[in-house]
CSV table of C-alpha atoms in Angstrom, one decimal:
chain,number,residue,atom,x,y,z
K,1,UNK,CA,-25.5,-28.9,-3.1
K,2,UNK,CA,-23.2,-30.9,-5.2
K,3,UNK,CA,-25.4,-33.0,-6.5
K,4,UNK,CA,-27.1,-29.9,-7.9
K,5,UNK,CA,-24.2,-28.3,-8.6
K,6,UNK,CA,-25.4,-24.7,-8.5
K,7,UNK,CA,-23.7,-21.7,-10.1
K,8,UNK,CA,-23.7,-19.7,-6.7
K,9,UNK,CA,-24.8,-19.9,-3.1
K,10,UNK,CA,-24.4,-18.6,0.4
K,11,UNK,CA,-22.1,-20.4,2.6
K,12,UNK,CA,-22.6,-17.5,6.1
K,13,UNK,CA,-20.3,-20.5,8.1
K,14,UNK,CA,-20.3,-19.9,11.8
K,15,UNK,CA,-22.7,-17.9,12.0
K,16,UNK,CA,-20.9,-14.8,13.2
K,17,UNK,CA,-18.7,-12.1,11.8
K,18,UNK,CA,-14.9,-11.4,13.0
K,19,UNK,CA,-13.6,-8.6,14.3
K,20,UNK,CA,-12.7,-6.4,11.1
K,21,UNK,CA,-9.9,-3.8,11.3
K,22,UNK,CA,-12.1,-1.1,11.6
K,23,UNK,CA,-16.1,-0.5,13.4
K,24,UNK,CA,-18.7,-1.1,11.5
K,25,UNK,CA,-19.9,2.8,10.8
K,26,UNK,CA,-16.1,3.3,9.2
K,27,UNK,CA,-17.7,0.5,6.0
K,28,UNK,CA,-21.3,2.5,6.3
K,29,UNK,CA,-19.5,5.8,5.8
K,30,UNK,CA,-17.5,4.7,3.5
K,31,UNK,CA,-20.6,3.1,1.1
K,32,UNK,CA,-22.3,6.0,1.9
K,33,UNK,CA,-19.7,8.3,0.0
K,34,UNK,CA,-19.3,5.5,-2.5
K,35,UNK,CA,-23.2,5.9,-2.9
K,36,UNK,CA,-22.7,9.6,-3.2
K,37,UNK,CA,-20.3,9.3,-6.4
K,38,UNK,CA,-23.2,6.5,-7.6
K,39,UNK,CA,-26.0,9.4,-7.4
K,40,UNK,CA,-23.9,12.1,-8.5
K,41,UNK,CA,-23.2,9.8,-12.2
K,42,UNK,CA,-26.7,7.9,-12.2
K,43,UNK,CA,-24.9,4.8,-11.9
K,44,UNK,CA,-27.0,2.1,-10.5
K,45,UNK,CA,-24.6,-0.3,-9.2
K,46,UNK,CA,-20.7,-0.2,-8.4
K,47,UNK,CA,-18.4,-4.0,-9.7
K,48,UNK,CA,-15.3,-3.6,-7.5
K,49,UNK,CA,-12.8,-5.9,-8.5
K,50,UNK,CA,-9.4,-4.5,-7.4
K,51,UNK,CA,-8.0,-5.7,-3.7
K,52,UNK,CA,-7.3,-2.3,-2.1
K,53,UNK,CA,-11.5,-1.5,-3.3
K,54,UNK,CA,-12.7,-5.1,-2.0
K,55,UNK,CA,-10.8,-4.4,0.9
K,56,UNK,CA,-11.4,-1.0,1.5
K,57,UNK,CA,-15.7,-0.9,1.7
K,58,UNK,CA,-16.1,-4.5,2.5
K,59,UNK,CA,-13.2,-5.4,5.0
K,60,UNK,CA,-12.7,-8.5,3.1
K,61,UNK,CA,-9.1,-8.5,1.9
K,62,UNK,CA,-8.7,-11.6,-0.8
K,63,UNK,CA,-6.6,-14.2,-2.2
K,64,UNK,CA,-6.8,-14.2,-5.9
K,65,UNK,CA,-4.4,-17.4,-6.9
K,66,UNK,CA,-5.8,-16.6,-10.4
K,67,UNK,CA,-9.4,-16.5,-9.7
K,68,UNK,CA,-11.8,-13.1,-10.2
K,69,UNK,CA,-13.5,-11.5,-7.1
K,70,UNK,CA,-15.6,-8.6,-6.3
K,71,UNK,CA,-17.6,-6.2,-4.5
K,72,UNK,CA,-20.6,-5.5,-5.8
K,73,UNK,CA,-22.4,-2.5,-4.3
K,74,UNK,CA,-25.8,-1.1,-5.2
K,75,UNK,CA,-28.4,1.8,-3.7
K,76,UNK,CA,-29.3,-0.2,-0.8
K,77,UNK,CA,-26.5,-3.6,-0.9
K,78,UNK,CA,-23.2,-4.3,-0.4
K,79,UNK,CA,-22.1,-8.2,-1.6
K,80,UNK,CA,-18.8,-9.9,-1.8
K,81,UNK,CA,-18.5,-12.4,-4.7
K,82,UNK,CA,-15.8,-14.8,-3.9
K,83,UNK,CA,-14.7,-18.3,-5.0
K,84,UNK,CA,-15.6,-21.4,-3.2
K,85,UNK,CA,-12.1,-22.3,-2.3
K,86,UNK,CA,-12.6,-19.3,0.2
K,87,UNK,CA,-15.9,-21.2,2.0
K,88,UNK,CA,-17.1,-18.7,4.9
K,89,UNK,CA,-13.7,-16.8,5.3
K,90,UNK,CA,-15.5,-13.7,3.2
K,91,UNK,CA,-18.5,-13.5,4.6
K,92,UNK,CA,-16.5,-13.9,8.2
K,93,UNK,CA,-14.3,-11.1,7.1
K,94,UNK,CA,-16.3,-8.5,5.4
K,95,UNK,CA,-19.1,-5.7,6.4
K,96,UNK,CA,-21.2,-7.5,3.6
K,97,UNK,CA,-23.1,-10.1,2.6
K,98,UNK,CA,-21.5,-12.7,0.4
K,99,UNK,CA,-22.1,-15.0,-2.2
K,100,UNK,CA,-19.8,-17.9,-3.0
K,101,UNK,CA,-19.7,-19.0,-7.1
K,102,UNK,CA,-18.6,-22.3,-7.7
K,103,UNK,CA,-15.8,-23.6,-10.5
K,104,UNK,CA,-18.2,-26.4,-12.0
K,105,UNK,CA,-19.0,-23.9,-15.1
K,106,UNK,CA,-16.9,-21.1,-16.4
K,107,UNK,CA,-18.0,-17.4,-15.5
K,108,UNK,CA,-20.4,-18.6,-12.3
K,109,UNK,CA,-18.5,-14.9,-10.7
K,110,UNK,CA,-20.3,-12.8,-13.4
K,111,UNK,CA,-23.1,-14.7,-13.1
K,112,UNK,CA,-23.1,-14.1,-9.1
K,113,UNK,CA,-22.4,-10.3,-10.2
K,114,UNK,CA,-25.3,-10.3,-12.1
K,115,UNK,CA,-27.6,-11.6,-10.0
K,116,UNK,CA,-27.3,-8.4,-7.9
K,117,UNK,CA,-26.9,-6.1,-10.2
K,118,UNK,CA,-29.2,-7.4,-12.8
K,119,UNK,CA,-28.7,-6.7,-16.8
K,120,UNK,CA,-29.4,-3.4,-18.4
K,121,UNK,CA,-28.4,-1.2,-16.1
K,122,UNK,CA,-26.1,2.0,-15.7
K,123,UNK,CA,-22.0,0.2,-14.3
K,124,UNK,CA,-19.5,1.4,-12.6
K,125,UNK,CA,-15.9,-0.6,-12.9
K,126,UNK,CA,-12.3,-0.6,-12.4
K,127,UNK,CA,-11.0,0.1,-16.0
K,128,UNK,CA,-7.5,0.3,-14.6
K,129,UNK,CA,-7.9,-3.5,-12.8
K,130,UNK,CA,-10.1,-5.4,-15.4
K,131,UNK,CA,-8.4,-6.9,-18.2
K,132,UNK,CA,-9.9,-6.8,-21.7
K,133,UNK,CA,-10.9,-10.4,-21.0
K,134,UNK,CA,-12.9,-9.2,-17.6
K,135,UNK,CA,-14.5,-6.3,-19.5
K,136,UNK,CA,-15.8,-8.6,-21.9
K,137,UNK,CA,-17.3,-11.0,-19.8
K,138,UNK,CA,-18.6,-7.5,-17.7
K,139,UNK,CA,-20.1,-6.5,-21.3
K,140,UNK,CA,-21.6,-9.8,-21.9
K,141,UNK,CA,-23.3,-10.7,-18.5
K,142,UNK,CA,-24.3,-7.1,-16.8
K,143,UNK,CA,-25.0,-6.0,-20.1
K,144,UNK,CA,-24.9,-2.5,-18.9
K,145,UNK,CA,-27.0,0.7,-20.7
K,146,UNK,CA,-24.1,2.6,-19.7
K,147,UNK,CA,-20.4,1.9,-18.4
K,148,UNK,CA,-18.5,4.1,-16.1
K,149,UNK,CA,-14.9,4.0,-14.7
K,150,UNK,CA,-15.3,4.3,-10.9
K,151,UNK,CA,-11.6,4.0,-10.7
K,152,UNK,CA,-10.4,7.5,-10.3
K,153,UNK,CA,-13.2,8.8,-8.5
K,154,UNK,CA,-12.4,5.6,-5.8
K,155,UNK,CA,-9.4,6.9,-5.4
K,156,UNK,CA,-9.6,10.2,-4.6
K,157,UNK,CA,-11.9,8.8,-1.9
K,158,UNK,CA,-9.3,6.9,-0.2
K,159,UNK,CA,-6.7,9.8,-0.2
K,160,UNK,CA,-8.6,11.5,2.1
K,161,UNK,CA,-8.3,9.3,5.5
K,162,UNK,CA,-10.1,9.0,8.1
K,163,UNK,CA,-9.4,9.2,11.8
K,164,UNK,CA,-9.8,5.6,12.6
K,165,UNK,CA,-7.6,5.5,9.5
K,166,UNK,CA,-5.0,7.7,10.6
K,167,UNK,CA,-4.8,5.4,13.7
K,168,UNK,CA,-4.1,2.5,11.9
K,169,UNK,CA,-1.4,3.8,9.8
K,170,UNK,CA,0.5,5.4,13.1
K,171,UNK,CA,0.0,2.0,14.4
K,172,UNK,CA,1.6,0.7,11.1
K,173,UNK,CA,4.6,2.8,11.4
K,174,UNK,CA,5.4,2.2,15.0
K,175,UNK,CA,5.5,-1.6,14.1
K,176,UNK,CA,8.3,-0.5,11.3
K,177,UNK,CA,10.4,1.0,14.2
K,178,UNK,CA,10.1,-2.1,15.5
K,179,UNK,CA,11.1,-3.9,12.9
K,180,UNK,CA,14.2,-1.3,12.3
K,181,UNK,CA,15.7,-1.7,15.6
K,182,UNK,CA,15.6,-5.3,14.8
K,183,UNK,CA,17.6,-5.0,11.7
K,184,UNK,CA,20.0,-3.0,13.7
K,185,UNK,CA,20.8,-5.7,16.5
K,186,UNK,CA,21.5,-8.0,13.5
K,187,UNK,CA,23.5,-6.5,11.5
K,188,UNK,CA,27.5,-7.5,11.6
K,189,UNK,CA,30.0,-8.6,9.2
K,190,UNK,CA,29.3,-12.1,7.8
K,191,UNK,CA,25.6,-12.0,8.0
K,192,UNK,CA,23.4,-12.2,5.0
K,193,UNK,CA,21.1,-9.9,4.0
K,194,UNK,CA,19.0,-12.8,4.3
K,195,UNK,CA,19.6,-13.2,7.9
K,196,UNK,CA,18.6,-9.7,8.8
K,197,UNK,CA,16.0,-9.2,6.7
K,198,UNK,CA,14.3,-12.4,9.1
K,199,UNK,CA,14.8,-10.8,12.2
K,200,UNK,CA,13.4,-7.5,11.1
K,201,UNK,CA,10.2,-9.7,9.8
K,202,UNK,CA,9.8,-11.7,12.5
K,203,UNK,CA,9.6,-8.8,14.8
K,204,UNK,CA,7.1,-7.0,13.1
K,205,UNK,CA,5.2,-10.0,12.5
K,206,UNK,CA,5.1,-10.3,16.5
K,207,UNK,CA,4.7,-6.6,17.3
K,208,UNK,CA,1.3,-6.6,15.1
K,209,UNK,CA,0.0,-9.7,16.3
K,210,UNK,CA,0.6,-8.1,20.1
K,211,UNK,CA,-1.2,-4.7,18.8
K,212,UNK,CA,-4.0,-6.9,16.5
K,213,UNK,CA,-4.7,-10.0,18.2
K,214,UNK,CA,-8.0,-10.6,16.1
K,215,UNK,CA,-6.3,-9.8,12.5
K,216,UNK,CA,-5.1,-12.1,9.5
K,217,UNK,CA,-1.7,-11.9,9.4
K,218,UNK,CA,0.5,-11.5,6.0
K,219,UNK,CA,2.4,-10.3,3.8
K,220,UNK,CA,4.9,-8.2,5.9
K,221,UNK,CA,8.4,-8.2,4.7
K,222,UNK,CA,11.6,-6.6,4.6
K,223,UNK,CA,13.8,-5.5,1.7
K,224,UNK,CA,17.3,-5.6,3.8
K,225,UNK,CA,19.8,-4.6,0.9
K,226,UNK,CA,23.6,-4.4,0.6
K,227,UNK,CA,26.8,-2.8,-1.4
K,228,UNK,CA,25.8,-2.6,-4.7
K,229,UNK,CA,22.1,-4.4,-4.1
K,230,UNK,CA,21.1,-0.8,-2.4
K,231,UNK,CA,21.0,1.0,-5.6
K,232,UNK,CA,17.3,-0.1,-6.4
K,233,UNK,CA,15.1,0.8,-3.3
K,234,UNK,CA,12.8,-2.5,-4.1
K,235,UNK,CA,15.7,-4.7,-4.7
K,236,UNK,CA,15.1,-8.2,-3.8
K,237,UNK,CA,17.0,-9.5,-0.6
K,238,UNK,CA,19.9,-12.0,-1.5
K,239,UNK,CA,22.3,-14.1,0.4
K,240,UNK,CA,25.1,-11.8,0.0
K,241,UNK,CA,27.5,-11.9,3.4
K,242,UNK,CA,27.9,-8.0,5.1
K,243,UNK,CA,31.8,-6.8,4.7
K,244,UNK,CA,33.0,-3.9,6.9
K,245,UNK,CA,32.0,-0.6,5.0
K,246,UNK,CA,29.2,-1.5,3.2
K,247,UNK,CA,26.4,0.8,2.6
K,248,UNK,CA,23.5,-0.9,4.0
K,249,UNK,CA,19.7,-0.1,2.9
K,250,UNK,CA,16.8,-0.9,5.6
K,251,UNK,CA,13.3,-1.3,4.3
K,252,UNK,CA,10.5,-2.4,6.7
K,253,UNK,CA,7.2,-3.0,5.4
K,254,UNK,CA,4.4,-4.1,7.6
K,255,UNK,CA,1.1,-4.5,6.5
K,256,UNK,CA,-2.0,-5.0,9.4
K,257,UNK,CA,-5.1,-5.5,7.2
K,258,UNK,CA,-4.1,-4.4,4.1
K,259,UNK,CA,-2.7,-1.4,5.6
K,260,UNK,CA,1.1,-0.7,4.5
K,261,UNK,CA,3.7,1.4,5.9
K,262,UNK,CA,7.4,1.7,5.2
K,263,UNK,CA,10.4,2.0,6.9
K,264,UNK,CA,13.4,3.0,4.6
K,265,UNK,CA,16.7,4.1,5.9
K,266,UNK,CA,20.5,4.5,5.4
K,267,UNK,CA,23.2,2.5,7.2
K,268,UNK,CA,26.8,1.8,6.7
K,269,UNK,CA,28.7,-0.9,8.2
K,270,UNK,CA,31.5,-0.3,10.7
K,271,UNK,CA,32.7,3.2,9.0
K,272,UNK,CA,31.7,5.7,6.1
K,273,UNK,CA,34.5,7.1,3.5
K,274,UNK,CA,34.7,10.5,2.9
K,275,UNK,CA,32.7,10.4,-0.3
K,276,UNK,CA,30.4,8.3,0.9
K,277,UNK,CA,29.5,10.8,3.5
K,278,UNK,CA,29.0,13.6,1.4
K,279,UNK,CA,26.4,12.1,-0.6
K,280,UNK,CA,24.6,10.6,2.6
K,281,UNK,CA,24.5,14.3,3.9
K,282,UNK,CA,23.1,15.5,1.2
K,283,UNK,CA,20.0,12.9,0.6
K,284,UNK,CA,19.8,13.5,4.3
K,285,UNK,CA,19.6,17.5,3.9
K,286,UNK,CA,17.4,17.2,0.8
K,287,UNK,CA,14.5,15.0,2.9
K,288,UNK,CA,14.9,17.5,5.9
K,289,UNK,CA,13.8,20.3,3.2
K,290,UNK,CA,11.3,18.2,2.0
K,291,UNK,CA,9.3,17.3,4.8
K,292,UNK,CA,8.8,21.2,5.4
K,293,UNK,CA,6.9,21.1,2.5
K,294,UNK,CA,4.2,19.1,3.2
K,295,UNK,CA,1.9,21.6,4.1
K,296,UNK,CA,-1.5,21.7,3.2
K,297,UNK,CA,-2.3,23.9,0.0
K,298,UNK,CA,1.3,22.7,-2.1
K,299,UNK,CA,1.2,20.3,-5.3
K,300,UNK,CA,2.5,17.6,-5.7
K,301,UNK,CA,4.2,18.8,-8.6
K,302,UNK,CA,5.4,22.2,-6.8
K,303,UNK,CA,6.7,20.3,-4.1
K,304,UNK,CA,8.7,17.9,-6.2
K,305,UNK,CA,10.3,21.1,-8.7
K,306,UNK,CA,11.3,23.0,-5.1
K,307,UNK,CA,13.4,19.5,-4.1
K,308,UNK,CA,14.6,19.4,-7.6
K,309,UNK,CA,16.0,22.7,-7.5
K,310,UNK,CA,17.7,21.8,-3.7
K,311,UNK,CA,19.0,18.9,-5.2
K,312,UNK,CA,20.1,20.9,-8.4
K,313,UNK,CA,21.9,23.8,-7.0
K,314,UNK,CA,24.4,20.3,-5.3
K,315,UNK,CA,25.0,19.0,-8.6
K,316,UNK,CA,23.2,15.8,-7.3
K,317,UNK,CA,19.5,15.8,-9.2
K,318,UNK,CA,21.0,13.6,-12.1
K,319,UNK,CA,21.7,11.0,-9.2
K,320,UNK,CA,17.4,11.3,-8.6
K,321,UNK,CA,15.7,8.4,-10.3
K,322,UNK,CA,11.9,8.4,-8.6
K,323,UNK,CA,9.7,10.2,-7.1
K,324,UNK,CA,9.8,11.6,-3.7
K,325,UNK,CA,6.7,9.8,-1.9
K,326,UNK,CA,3.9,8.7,-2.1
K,327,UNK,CA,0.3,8.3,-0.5
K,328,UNK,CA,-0.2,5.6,2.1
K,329,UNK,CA,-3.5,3.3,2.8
K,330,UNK,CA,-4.8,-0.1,1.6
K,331,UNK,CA,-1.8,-0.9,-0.9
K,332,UNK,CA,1.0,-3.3,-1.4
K,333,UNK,CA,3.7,-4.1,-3.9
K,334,UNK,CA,1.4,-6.0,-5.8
K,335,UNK,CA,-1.8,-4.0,-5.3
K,336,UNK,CA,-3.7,-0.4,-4.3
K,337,UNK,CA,-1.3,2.5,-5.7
K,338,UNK,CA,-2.8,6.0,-5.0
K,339,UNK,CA,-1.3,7.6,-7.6
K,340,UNK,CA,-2.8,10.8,-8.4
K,341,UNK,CA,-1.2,11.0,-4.8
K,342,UNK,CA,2.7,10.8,-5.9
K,343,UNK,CA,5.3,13.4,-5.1
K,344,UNK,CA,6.2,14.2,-8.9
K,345,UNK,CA,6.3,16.8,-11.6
K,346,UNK,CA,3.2,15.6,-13.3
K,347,UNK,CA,1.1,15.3,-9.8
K,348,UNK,CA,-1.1,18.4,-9.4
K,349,UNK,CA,-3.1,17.0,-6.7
K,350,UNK,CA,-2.7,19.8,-3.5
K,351,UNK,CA,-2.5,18.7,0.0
K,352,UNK,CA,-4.9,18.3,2.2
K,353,UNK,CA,-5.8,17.3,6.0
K,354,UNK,CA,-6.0,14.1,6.2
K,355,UNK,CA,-4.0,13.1,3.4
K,356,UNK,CA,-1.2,10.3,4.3
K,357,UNK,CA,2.1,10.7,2.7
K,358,UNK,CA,5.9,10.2,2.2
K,359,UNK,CA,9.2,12.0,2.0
K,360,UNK,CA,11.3,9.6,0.7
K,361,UNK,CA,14.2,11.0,-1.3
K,362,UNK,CA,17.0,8.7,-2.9
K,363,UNK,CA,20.5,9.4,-4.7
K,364,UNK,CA,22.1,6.1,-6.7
K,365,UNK,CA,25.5,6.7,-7.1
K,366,UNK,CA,26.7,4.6,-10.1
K,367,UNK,CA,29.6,2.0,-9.1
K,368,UNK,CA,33.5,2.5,-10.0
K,369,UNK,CA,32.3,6.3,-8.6
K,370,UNK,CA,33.2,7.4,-5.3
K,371,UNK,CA,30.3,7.1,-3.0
K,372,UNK,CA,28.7,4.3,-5.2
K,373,UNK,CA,25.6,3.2,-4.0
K,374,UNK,CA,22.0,3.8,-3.1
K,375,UNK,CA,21.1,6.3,-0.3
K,376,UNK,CA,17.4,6.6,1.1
K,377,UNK,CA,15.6,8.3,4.0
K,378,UNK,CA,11.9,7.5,4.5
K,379,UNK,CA,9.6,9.2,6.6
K,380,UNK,CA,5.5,8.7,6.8
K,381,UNK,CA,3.9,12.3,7.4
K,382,UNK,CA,-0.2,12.8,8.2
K,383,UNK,CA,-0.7,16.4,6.4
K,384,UNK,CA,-2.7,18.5,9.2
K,385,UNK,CA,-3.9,21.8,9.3
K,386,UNK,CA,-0.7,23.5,9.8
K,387,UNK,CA,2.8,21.6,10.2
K,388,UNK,CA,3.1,18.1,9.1
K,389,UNK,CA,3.0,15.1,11.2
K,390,UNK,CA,5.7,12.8,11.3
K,391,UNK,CA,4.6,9.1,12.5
K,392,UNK,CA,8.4,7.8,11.5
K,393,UNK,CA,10.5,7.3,15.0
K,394,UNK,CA,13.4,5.0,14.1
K,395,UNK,CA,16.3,8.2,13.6
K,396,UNK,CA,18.2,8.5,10.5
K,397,UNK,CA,21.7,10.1,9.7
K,398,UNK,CA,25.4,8.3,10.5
K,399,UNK,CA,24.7,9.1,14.7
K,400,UNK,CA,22.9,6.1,14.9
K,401,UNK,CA,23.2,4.0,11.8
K,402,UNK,CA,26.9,3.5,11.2
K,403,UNK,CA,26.9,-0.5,12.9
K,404,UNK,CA,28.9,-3.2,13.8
């Protein structure tokens, strides 16, 4: 092989597949509604290149470190193209077949993609994941009749989850409890936010290797924030050391298989002032309204306007500075946003069965104000046929999370 040093091969190592996160007929029906978007736009083959896509109808969750992959999917195949720094690993991991490119001339990954989907044909892409660079080397190699972006149409097929889905994600949020209670042991004056933010890792880490003993595991972490740190809710954790009355925010973020769910709460350390309270009580009262709301039939947009006026009629909406959720699935901070899924005035999407989704509220309070800082509740709700289900256990509200 390396003396021939070929732009692509097939490296099936072992022999055998791993357990993926889901059965096999959760890939096959999801390519067969991928297929079904193909057919309906005469598209011939599909170039996924995003994670959450790879991920999503292959199983095969990757490692960029700079280097393209993809899922290529056609009428009757389904291939992951991955780098050979990867060896077997994809084809271990995935649903599909795979083909490894090599590094010893540039572009061997559009020439893998090519040799499945062949030149001349009608393509469907990510427009929103390929840079201009990848489209042109997409253009170049594929040389498609026509071009497509699958993006949207991808998405609103992963909105819409499935029961073996639904599983996961409750699993997901049950390991955030976890990792919420272990916050909550840990937190007392002198600590860092660094300190805590460990133990609430390393608990979840544990609790998902306990519920998914044949999974990868990475890329769970916690955003443990403090004082003036809390009024960002993706703050980075520093070493800052916990003083007695402190407003405290807890964020757990699991992820089992490219699966993320989120854990986000208000605490205070030791005691709450008067102001402080107030506007706690309020955030609190406006994510009780909310998650009454998520009812199938409501916009996003209608949903977001009725919390805006709640928050209004207070005198607290200018202290709103996001949304107020979001969709859950395969995504990350760095990857697989359902957007069109987004509690927001510009959302229209209505809710349906099966859709995944947050009520997640905040209120920054500037500092040199009384009541200065950040205050979040965070709940994960599956939308059912009549009331909304809440998967969130760890209780929120100054009963339980006033500490040390």
């Amino acid at each position: 092989m390396t003396l021939n040093r070929p732009a692509m091969y097939r490296f099936h190592n072992g022999g055998a597949k791993d357990t993926l996160p889901f059965a096999d007929q959760e890939y096959h029906d999801r390519l067969e509604g991928l297929r079904e978007i193909m057919e309906m736009h005469e598209l011939d083959a599909v170039v996924l290149t995003s994670m959450h896509n790879v991920a999503y109808y292959s199983g095969f969750l990757y490692c960029s470190f700079g280097r393209p992959y993809a899922c290529v999917v056609t009428k009757t195949e389904c291939v992951t193209i991955s780098a050979g720094i990867d060896a077997g690993q994809p084809w271990r991991r995935s649903i599909a077949d795979n083909i490894t490119y090599t590094d010893w001339t540039r572009d061997n990954m559009w020439r893998a993609v090519a040799s499945v989907t062949g030149e001349g044909k009608n393509i469907g892409c990510e427009a929103d994941h390929l840079t201009v660079e990848r489209m042109e080397k997409l253009n170049t190699f594929l040389k498609p009749k026509k071009g497509m972006d699958i993006a949207p149409a991808t998405m609103f097929q992963r909105m819409k989850k499935s029961p073996a889905e639904i599983t996961m994600i409750k699993h997901g949020a049950n390991v955030a409890d976890v990792g919420g209670y272990a916050i909550r042991e840990a937190i007392k004056v002198g600590a860092t936010e660094l300190e805590v933010s460990i133990a609430g890792r390393d608990a979840m880490e544990r609790e998902i290797a306990k519920r998914f003993p044949d999974a990868e595991y990475r890329d769970t972490w916690v955003w443990f924030q403090s004082g003036i740190n809390t009024d960002g809710a993706h703050n980075p954790v520093t070493n800052r050391k916990l003083q007695h009355g402190d407003i405290l925010s807890l964020n757990c973020f699991p992820m089992i298989s490219g699966y993320y769910t989120a854990l986000e709460r208000t605490l205070f350390v030791g005691e709450v002032d008067d102001a402080s309270m107030k506007v706690w009580q309020t955030n609190i009262d406006s994510h009780e309204f909310g998650m009454k709301l998520l009812k199938p039939g409501a916009s996003c947009a209608e949903i977001t306007m009725k919390i805006n006026e709640f928050l209004a009629e207070r005198q607290m909406l200018q202290y709103r500075t996001f949304g107020y959720g979001h969709s859950f699935g395969i995504l990350s901070h760095y990857y697989g946003r359902e957007a069109a899924l987004e509690l927001r005035e510009d959302i229209d999407t209505v809710l349906e069965p099966g859709m995944v989704i947050s009520m997640e509220p905040m209120l920054t309070i500037p500092e040199g104000m009384p009541g200065a800082g950040g205050y979040r509740e965070h709940d994960i709700f599956v939308v059912t046929e009549d009331e909304p289900e809440d998967i969130t256990h760890y209780p929120y509200g100054p009963a339980f999370n006033v500490v040390a």
